[in-house]
CSV table of C-alpha atoms and ligand atoms in Angstrom, one decimal:
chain,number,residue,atom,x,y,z
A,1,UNK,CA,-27.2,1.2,-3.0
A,2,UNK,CA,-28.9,-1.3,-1.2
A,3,UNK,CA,-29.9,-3.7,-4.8
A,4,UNK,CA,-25.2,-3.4,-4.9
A,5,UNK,CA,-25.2,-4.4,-0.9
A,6,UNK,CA,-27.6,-7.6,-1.6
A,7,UNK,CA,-25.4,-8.5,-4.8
A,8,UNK,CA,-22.2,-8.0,-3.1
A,9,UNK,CA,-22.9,-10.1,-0.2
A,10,UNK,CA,-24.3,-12.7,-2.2
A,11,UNK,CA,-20.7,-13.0,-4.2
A,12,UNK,CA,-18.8,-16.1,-2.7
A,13,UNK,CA,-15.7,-15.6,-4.5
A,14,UNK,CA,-13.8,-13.3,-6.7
A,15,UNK,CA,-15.1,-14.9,-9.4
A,16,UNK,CA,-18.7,-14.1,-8.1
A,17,UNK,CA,-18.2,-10.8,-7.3
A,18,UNK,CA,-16.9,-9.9,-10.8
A,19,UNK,CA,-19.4,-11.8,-12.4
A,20,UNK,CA,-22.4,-9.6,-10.0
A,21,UNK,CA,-20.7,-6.5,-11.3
A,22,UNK,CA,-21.1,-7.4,-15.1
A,23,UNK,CA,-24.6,-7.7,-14.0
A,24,UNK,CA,-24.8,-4.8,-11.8
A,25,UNK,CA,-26.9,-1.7,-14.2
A,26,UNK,CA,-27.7,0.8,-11.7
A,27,UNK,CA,-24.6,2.7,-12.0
A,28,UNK,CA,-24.8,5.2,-14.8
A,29,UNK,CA,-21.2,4.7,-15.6
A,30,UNK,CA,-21.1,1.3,-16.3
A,31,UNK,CA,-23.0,2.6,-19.7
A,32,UNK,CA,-20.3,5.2,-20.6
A,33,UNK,CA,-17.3,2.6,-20.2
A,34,UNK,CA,-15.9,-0.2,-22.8
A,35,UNK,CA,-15.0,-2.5,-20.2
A,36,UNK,CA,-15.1,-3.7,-16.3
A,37,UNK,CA,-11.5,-2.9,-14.6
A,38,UNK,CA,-12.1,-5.8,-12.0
A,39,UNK,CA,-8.5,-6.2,-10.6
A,40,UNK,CA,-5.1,-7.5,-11.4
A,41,UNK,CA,-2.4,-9.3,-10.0
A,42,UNK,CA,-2.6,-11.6,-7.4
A,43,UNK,CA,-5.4,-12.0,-5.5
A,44,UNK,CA,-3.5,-13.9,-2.7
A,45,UNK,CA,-1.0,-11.5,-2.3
A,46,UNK,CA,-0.6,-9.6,1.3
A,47,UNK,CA,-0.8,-6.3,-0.3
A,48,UNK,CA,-3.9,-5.0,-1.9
A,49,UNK,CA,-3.8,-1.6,-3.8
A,50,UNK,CA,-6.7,0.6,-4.1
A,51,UNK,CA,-6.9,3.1,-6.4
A,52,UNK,CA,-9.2,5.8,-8.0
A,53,UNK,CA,-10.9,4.1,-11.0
A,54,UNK,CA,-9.9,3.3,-14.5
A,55,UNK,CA,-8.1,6.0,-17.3
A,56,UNK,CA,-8.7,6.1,-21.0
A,57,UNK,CA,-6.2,2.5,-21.6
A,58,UNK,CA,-7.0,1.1,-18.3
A,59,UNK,CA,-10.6,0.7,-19.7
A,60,UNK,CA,-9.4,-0.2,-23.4
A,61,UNK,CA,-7.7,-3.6,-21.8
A,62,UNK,CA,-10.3,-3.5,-19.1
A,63,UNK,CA,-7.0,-3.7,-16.5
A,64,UNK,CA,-5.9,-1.7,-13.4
A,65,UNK,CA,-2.6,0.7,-14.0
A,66,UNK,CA,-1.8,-0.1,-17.0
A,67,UNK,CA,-0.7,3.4,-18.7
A,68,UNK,CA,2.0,5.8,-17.4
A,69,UNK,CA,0.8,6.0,-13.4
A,70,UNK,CA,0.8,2.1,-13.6
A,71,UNK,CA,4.1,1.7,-14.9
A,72,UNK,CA,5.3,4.3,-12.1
A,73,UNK,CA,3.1,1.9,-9.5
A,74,UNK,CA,4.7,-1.4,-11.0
A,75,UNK,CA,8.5,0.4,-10.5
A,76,UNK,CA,7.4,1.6,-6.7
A,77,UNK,CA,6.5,-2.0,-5.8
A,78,UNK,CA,9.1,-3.8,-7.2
A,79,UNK,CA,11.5,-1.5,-4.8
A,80,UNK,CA,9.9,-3.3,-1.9
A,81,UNK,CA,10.4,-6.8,-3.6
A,82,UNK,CA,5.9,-7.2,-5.2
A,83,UNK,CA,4.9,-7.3,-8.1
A,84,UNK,CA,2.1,-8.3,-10.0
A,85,UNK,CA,3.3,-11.2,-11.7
A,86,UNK,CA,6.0,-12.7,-8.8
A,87,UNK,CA,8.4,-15.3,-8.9
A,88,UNK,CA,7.3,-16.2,-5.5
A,89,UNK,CA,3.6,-16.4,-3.8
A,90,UNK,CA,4.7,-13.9,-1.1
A,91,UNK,CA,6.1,-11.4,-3.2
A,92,UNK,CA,2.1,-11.0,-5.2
A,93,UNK,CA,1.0,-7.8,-5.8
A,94,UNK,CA,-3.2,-7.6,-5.9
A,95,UNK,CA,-4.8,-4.4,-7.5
A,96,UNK,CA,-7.9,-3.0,-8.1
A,97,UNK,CA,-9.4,0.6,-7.8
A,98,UNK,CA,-12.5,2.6,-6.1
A,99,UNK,CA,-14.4,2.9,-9.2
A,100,UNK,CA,-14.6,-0.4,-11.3
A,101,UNK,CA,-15.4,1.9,-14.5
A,102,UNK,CA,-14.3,5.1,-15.7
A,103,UNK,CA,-15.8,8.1,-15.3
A,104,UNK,CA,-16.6,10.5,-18.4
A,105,UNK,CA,-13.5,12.0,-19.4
A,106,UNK,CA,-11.6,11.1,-16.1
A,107,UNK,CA,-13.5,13.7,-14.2
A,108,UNK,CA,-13.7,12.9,-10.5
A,109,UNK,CA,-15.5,10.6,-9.3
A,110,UNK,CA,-18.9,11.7,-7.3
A,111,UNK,CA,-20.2,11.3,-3.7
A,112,UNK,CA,-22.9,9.0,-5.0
A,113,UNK,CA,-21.3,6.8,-6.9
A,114,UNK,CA,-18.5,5.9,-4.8
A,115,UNK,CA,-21.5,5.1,-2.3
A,116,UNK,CA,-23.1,3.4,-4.8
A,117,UNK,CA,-20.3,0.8,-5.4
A,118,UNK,CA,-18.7,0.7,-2.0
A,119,UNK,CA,-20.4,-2.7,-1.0
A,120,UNK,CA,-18.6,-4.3,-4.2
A,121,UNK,CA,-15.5,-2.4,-2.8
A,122,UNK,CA,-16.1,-3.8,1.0
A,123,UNK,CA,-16.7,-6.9,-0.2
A,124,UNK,CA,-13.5,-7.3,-2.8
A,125,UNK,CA,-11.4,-6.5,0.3
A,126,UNK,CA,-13.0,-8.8,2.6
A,127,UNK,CA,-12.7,-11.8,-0.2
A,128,UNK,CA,-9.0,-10.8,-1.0
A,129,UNK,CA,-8.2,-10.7,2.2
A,130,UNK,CA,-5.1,-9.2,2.8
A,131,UNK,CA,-2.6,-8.1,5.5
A,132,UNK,CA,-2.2,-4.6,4.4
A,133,UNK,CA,-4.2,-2.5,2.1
A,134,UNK,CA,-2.5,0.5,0.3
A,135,UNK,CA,-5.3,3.3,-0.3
A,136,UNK,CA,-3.5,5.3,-3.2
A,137,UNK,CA,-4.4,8.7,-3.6
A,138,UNK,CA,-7.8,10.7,-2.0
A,139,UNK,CA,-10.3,9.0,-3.9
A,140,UNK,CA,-9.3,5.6,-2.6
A,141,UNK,CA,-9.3,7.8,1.2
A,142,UNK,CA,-13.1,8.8,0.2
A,143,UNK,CA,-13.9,5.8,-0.3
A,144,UNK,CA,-12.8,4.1,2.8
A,145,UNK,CA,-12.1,6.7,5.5
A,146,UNK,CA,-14.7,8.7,4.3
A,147,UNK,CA,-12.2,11.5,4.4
A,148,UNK,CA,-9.6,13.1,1.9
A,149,UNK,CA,-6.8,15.6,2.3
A,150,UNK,CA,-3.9,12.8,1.4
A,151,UNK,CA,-0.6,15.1,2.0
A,152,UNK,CA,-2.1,15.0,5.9
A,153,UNK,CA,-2.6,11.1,6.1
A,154,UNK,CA,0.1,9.8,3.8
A,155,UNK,CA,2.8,7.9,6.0
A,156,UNK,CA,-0.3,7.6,8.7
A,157,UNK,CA,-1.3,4.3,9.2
A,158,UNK,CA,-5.1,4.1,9.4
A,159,UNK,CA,-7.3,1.0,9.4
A,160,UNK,CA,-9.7,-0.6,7.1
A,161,UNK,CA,-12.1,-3.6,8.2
A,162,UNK,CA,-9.4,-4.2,10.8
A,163,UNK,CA,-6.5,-4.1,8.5
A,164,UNK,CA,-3.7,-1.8,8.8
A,165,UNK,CA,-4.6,0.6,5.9
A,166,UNK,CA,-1.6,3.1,4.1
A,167,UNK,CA,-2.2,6.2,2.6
A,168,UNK,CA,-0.1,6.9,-0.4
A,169,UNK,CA,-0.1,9.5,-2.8
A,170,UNK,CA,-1.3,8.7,-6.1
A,171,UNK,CA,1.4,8.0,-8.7
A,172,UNK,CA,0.0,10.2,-11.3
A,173,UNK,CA,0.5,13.0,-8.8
A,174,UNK,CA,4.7,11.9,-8.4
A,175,UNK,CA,4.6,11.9,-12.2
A,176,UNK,CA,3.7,15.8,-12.2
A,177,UNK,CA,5.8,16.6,-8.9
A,178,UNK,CA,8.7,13.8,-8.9
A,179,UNK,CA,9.7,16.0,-5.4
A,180,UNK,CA,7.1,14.1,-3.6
A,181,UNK,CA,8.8,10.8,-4.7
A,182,UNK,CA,10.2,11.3,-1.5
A,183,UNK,CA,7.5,10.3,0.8
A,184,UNK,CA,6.2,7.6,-1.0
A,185,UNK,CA,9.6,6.0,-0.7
A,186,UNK,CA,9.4,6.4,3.3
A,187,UNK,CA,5.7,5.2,2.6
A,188,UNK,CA,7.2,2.2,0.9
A,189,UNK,CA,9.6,1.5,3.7
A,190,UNK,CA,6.7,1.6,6.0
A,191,UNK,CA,5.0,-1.2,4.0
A,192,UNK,CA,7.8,-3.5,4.1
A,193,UNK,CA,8.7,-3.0,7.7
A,194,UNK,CA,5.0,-4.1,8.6
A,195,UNK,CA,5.1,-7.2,6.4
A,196,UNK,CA,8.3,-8.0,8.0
A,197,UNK,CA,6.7,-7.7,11.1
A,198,UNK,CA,4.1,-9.9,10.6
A,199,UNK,CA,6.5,-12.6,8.8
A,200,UNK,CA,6.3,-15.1,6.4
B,1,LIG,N1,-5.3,5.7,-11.9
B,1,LIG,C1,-6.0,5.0,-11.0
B,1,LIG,O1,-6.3,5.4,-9.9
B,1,LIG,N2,-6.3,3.7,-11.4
B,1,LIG,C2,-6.0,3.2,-12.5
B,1,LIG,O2,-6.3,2.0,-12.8
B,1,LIG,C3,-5.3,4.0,-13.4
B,1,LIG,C4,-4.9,5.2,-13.1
């Protein structure tokens, strides 16, 4: 943990930091994965996404929500005016996930390797910078709160390096149980209202 703290400090840039986690080989999953899922979108945006870590096609094109969950993200987002690919700097969308690679199989992510990769994690938020983050799902909670149990804390505003931090429940979950669509519409709301707050 400490060799990722060192090389995640070190990173100056988004560029930086990608590049130090090409060159990062102490997590084991790095080995069983075809490519890095950095981030996509736009890293200036207000609002950065955090989700779990990469699916089967997210790391064939080595990109963030890209399959069926991503398409149900992209549709979410675009209902409060963001996307990925905007026709206006203040309407960017920035994306990334807890887990840069994929796991085996998609099983769940473990305790120690979320530790492992948290300081590349900290450090992506701190060189994004945004206004709000959006922690989708428990994984991205684990990560960052340190706690799960996301049908408690979704529509909760929590904070994250002193940025106003909303859980949301994970899209691939809305896909199984399109009831819960519900919430993450009021979650949405919740989003917008707080970037109108803050303007621009
Ligand atoms: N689910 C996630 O949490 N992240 C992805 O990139 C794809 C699916």
């Amino acid at each position: 943990a400490s060799e990722a703290m060192v090389a995640a400090q070190a990173a100056g840039d988004l560029d930086a930091l990608r590049d130090a986690l090409e060159a990062f080989e102490h997590c084991a999953l790095k080995r069983g994965a075809r490519n890095l899922v950095f981030a996509d979108g736009i890293p200036e945006a207000r609002v950065m996404v955090i989700g779990e870590a990469p699916g089967r096609e997210e790391d064939r094109q080595g990109k963030p929500f890209v399959a069926d969950a991503g398409q149900l993200l992209d549709a979410m987002f675009a209902a409060i005016g963001l996307s990925r690919a905007p026709q206006t700097p203040d309407a960017g969308l920035y994306i990334t996930n807890a887990l840069p690679w994929r796991p085996p199989e998609n099983r769940d992510p473990t305790a120690d390797e979320i530790a492992m990769l948290k300081p590349f994690l900290i450090r992506h938020i701190e060189l994004a910078d945004p206004q709000v983050i959006v922690l989708m799902g428990n994984w991205a909670c684990m990560a960052l709160l340190g706690r799960a149990g996301i049908s408690r804390m979704r529509g909760t505003w929590q904070e994250v390096l002193g940025r106003p931090a909303m859980p949301m429940t994970h899209p691939a979950y809305l896909l199984r149980n399109p009831m819960a669509k519900r919430d993450a519409w009021a979650d949405l709301l919740d989003i917008q209202e707080r970037l109108r707050a803050k303007g621009t």
